[in-house]
Every structure is written in C-alpha cells, then in structure tokens.
Tab-separated table of C-alpha atoms in Angstrom:
chain	number	residue	atom	x	y	z
E	1	MET	CA	-0.006	-0.044	0.067
E	2	THR	CA	1.467	3.305	-1.114
E	3	ASP	CA	1.470	6.092	1.502
E	4	PRO	CA	-1.877	5.170	3.009
E	5	ILE	CA	-4.231	7.297	4.964
E	6	VAL	CA	-4.959	5.766	8.344
E	7	ILE	CA	-8.303	6.348	10.358
E	8	GLU	CA	-9.469	4.749	13.493
E	9	ALA	CA	-12.725	4.351	15.569
E	10	THR	CA	-13.901	2.263	18.436
E	11	ALA	CA	-17.328	0.527	18.742
E	12	ALA	CA	-18.822	-0.594	22.035
E	13	ALA	CA	-19.574	-3.979	20.435
E	14	SER	CA	-18.053	-7.376	19.931
E	15	PRO	CA	-15.910	-8.064	16.888
E	16	GLU	CA	-18.678	-10.422	15.684
E	17	ARG	CA	-21.369	-7.707	15.827
E	18	VAL	CA	-19.024	-5.113	14.121
E	19	TRP	CA	-18.221	-7.758	11.432
E	20	ALA	CA	-22.017	-8.248	10.855
E	21	CYS	CA	-22.632	-4.472	10.719
E	22	PHE	CA	-19.723	-4.063	8.198
E	23	THR	CA	-20.694	-6.939	5.920
E	24	ASP	CA	-24.460	-7.206	5.944
E	25	PRO	CA	-26.095	-5.039	3.220
E	26	ALA	CA	-29.023	-4.437	5.540
E	27	HIS	CA	-26.625	-2.787	7.946
E	28	ILE	CA	-24.306	-1.014	5.422
E	29	VAL	CA	-27.313	1.092	4.155
E	30	GLY	CA	-27.658	2.419	7.748
E	31	TRP	CA	-24.175	3.875	8.240
E	32	ASN	CA	-22.395	4.293	4.955
E	33	PHE	CA	-22.506	8.075	4.537
E	34	ALA	CA	-20.483	10.906	5.772
E	35	SER	CA	-23.158	13.490	6.507
E	36	GLU	CA	-26.929	13.581	7.066
E	37	ASP	CA	-27.426	15.119	3.649
E	38	TRP	CA	-26.238	11.927	2.045
E	39	HIS	CA	-27.394	8.386	2.289
E	40	CYS	CA	-26.650	4.753	1.038
E	41	PRO	CA	-29.887	3.648	-0.686
E	42	ARG	CA	-28.482	0.237	-1.630
E	43	ALA	CA	-25.525	-2.070	-1.029
E	44	GLN	CA	-24.249	-5.394	-2.354
E	45	ASN	CA	-21.625	-7.008	-0.319
E	46	ASP	CA	-20.170	-10.497	-0.951
E	47	ALA	CA	-17.530	-10.629	1.831
E	48	TRP	CA	-15.324	-13.553	0.571
E	49	VAL	CA	-12.085	-13.571	-1.343
E	50	GLY	CA	-13.032	-12.542	-4.926
E	51	GLY	CA	-16.414	-11.335	-3.769
E	52	ALA	CA	-17.646	-7.793	-4.897
E	53	LEU	CA	-18.839	-4.875	-3.056
E	54	VAL	CA	-20.971	-2.124	-4.564
E	55	TRP	CA	-22.152	0.604	-2.253
E	56	ARG	CA	-24.295	3.370	-3.665
E	57	MET	CA	-23.889	6.772	-2.003
E	58	GLU	CA	-26.098	9.711	-2.985
E	59	ALA	CA	-27.011	13.143	-1.849
E	60	HIS	CA	-30.625	13.211	-0.493
E	61	ASP	CA	-31.545	15.920	-3.077
E	62	GLY	CA	-30.284	13.786	-5.936
E	63	SER	CA	-27.629	16.257	-7.032
E	64	MET	CA	-24.704	13.826	-6.646
E	65	GLY	CA	-24.110	10.141	-6.337
E	66	PHE	CA	-21.616	7.298	-6.943
E	67	ASP	CA	-21.067	3.640	-6.614
E	68	LEU	CA	-18.095	2.678	-4.462
E	69	GLU	CA	-17.101	-0.660	-6.056
E	70	GLY	CA	-14.383	-3.235	-5.156
E	71	THR	CA	-13.294	-6.775	-4.868
E	72	TYR	CA	-12.305	-8.502	-1.714
E	73	MET	CA	-8.632	-9.740	-1.653
E	74	GLU	CA	-8.518	-10.940	2.057
E	75	VAL	CA	-11.171	-12.003	4.329
E	76	ASP	CA	-10.624	-13.283	7.948
E	77	ALA	CA	-13.792	-12.944	9.932
E	78	PRO	CA	-13.969	-11.200	12.326
E	79	ARG	CA	-10.558	-9.612	12.180
E	80	LEU	CA	-9.647	-8.420	8.750
E	81	LEU	CA	-11.196	-7.282	5.461
E	82	ALA	CA	-9.046	-6.070	2.588
E	83	TRP	CA	-10.251	-5.083	-0.862
E	84	ASN	CA	-9.097	-3.247	-3.995
E	85	LEU	CA	-11.355	-0.480	-5.191
E	86	SER	CA	-12.342	-0.528	-8.900
E	87	ASP	CA	-9.628	2.069	-9.616
E	88	GLY	CA	-6.986	-0.332	-8.132
E	89	ARG	CA	-6.442	1.472	-4.808
E	90	ALA	CA	-6.119	-0.816	-1.673
E	91	VAL	CA	-8.280	-0.617	1.500
E	92	ARG	CA	-7.564	-2.673	4.640
E	93	LEU	CA	-9.769	-2.795	7.769
E	94	GLU	CA	-8.461	-4.496	10.845
E	95	LEU	CA	-10.656	-5.207	13.889
E	96	THR	CA	-9.151	-5.914	17.328
E	97	THR	CA	-10.726	-6.575	20.690
E	98	ASP	CA	-10.214	-3.828	23.224
E	99	GLY	CA	-12.023	-5.171	26.421
E	100	PRO	CA	-15.733	-4.793	25.726
E	101	HIS	CA	-14.979	-2.699	22.558
E	102	THR	CA	-13.740	-3.370	19.109
E	103	ARG	CA	-11.087	-1.166	17.787
E	104	LEU	CA	-11.214	-0.479	13.978
E	105	VAL	CA	-8.162	0.616	12.028
E	106	GLN	CA	-8.770	1.426	8.387
E	107	ARG	CA	-5.909	2.095	5.828
E	108	PHE	CA	-6.503	3.251	2.283
E	109	GLU	CA	-4.644	4.591	-0.551
E	110	PRO	CA	-5.799	8.045	-1.407
E	111	GLU	CA	-6.943	9.082	-4.821
E	112	HIS	CA	-5.354	12.064	-6.641
E	113	ILE	CA	-8.463	14.216	-7.246
E	114	HIS	CA	-9.217	15.417	-3.673
E	115	SER	CA	-6.862	16.493	-0.979
E	116	ARG	CA	-5.597	14.035	1.652
E	117	ASP	CA	-7.252	16.175	4.378
E	118	LEU	CA	-10.664	15.994	2.586
E	119	GLN	CA	-10.295	12.265	2.043
E	120	THR	CA	-9.272	11.724	5.629
E	121	GLU	CA	-12.256	13.808	6.848
E	122	GLY	CA	-14.825	11.988	4.787
E	123	TRP	CA	-13.553	8.519	5.429
E	124	GLN	CA	-13.201	9.265	9.194
E	125	ALA	CA	-16.767	10.646	9.308
E	126	ILE	CA	-18.025	7.319	7.724
E	127	LEU	CA	-15.999	5.102	10.040
E	128	THR	CA	-17.094	7.214	13.063
E	129	ARG	CA	-20.684	6.851	11.967
E	130	PHE	CA	-20.189	3.104	11.604
E	131	ALA	CA	-18.838	2.739	15.134
E	132	ALA	CA	-21.812	4.737	16.496
E	133	TYR	CA	-24.248	2.632	14.410
E	134	CYS	CA	-22.788	-0.623	15.892
E	135	THR	CA	-22.727	0.704	19.399
E	136	ALA	CA	-26.420	1.896	19.158
E	137	LEU	CA	-27.826	-1.590	18.084
E	138	PRO	CA	-29.935	-3.118	20.801
E	139	GLY	CA	-28.783	-6.477	22.205
C-alpha cells in the first residue's frame, strides 16, 4: 500500500457484531455516508475472497451520487477485510478486541483528485458513523 491514510474508531460492540454491521447490506445502508445530507440507498456486499462490494452513495436531493465498487482480496472474519477499489487502490480494515469494545483501524490509498485532508475527513466521518451505528444497536 503506497502512502496510506489511516483512520480509527472504536465501537462498544463485539468483533462479531462489528463484522456483521460491516458486511451485511441491511446494515451497510444504515451507516455508509459521511453526513446527514447523504445516504446509502443500496448495497451489495459479498465478503469472501473474490467477492464484490458495490455501495451506492447519494445526496438526498439527488444532485450527486456514485457507486463505491471493489473486490475482496483478504477475508478473515471477524478480524480483517481487505479489498481493492475499482480504480486499483487498496483498502484494509483491521478489527481488534479492546476489552468490551472493538477497535477499527482502516488504511486506504488516497486518490489524486481530492486533498488528503478532505479524504481523511470524509472516510473518518463514515467510520465514526459506523462505530456509533454498531454501538447503538440493541442487544
């Protein structure tokens, strides 16, 4: 991975719950957006080596949208997911137990259109939303 951006979050949930929230499309649509004016209306997620992910992100007003697409390269439930995005950039998510919490560390290769700061901010907002989503689930 070339000069990755690294972001982190902690969820008050078990690694198994965190894994389910990250890999189940029914959950992905509940957390996969950086701000309240965006949403994730649909998600496909086949979390096995060679499986595809296609996560649709759209502005609520319909003014913008895109599909985040990739292929899983490594899958080790509930500890590791690594995938390559459709443009070839690598992403790696590691989950570790931290007492009653799960620590998430995500590394990704930045693209060259937006600044590193903007990418860090956006991806961090999504991972923070993800951790809050997992923590808020009942049971």
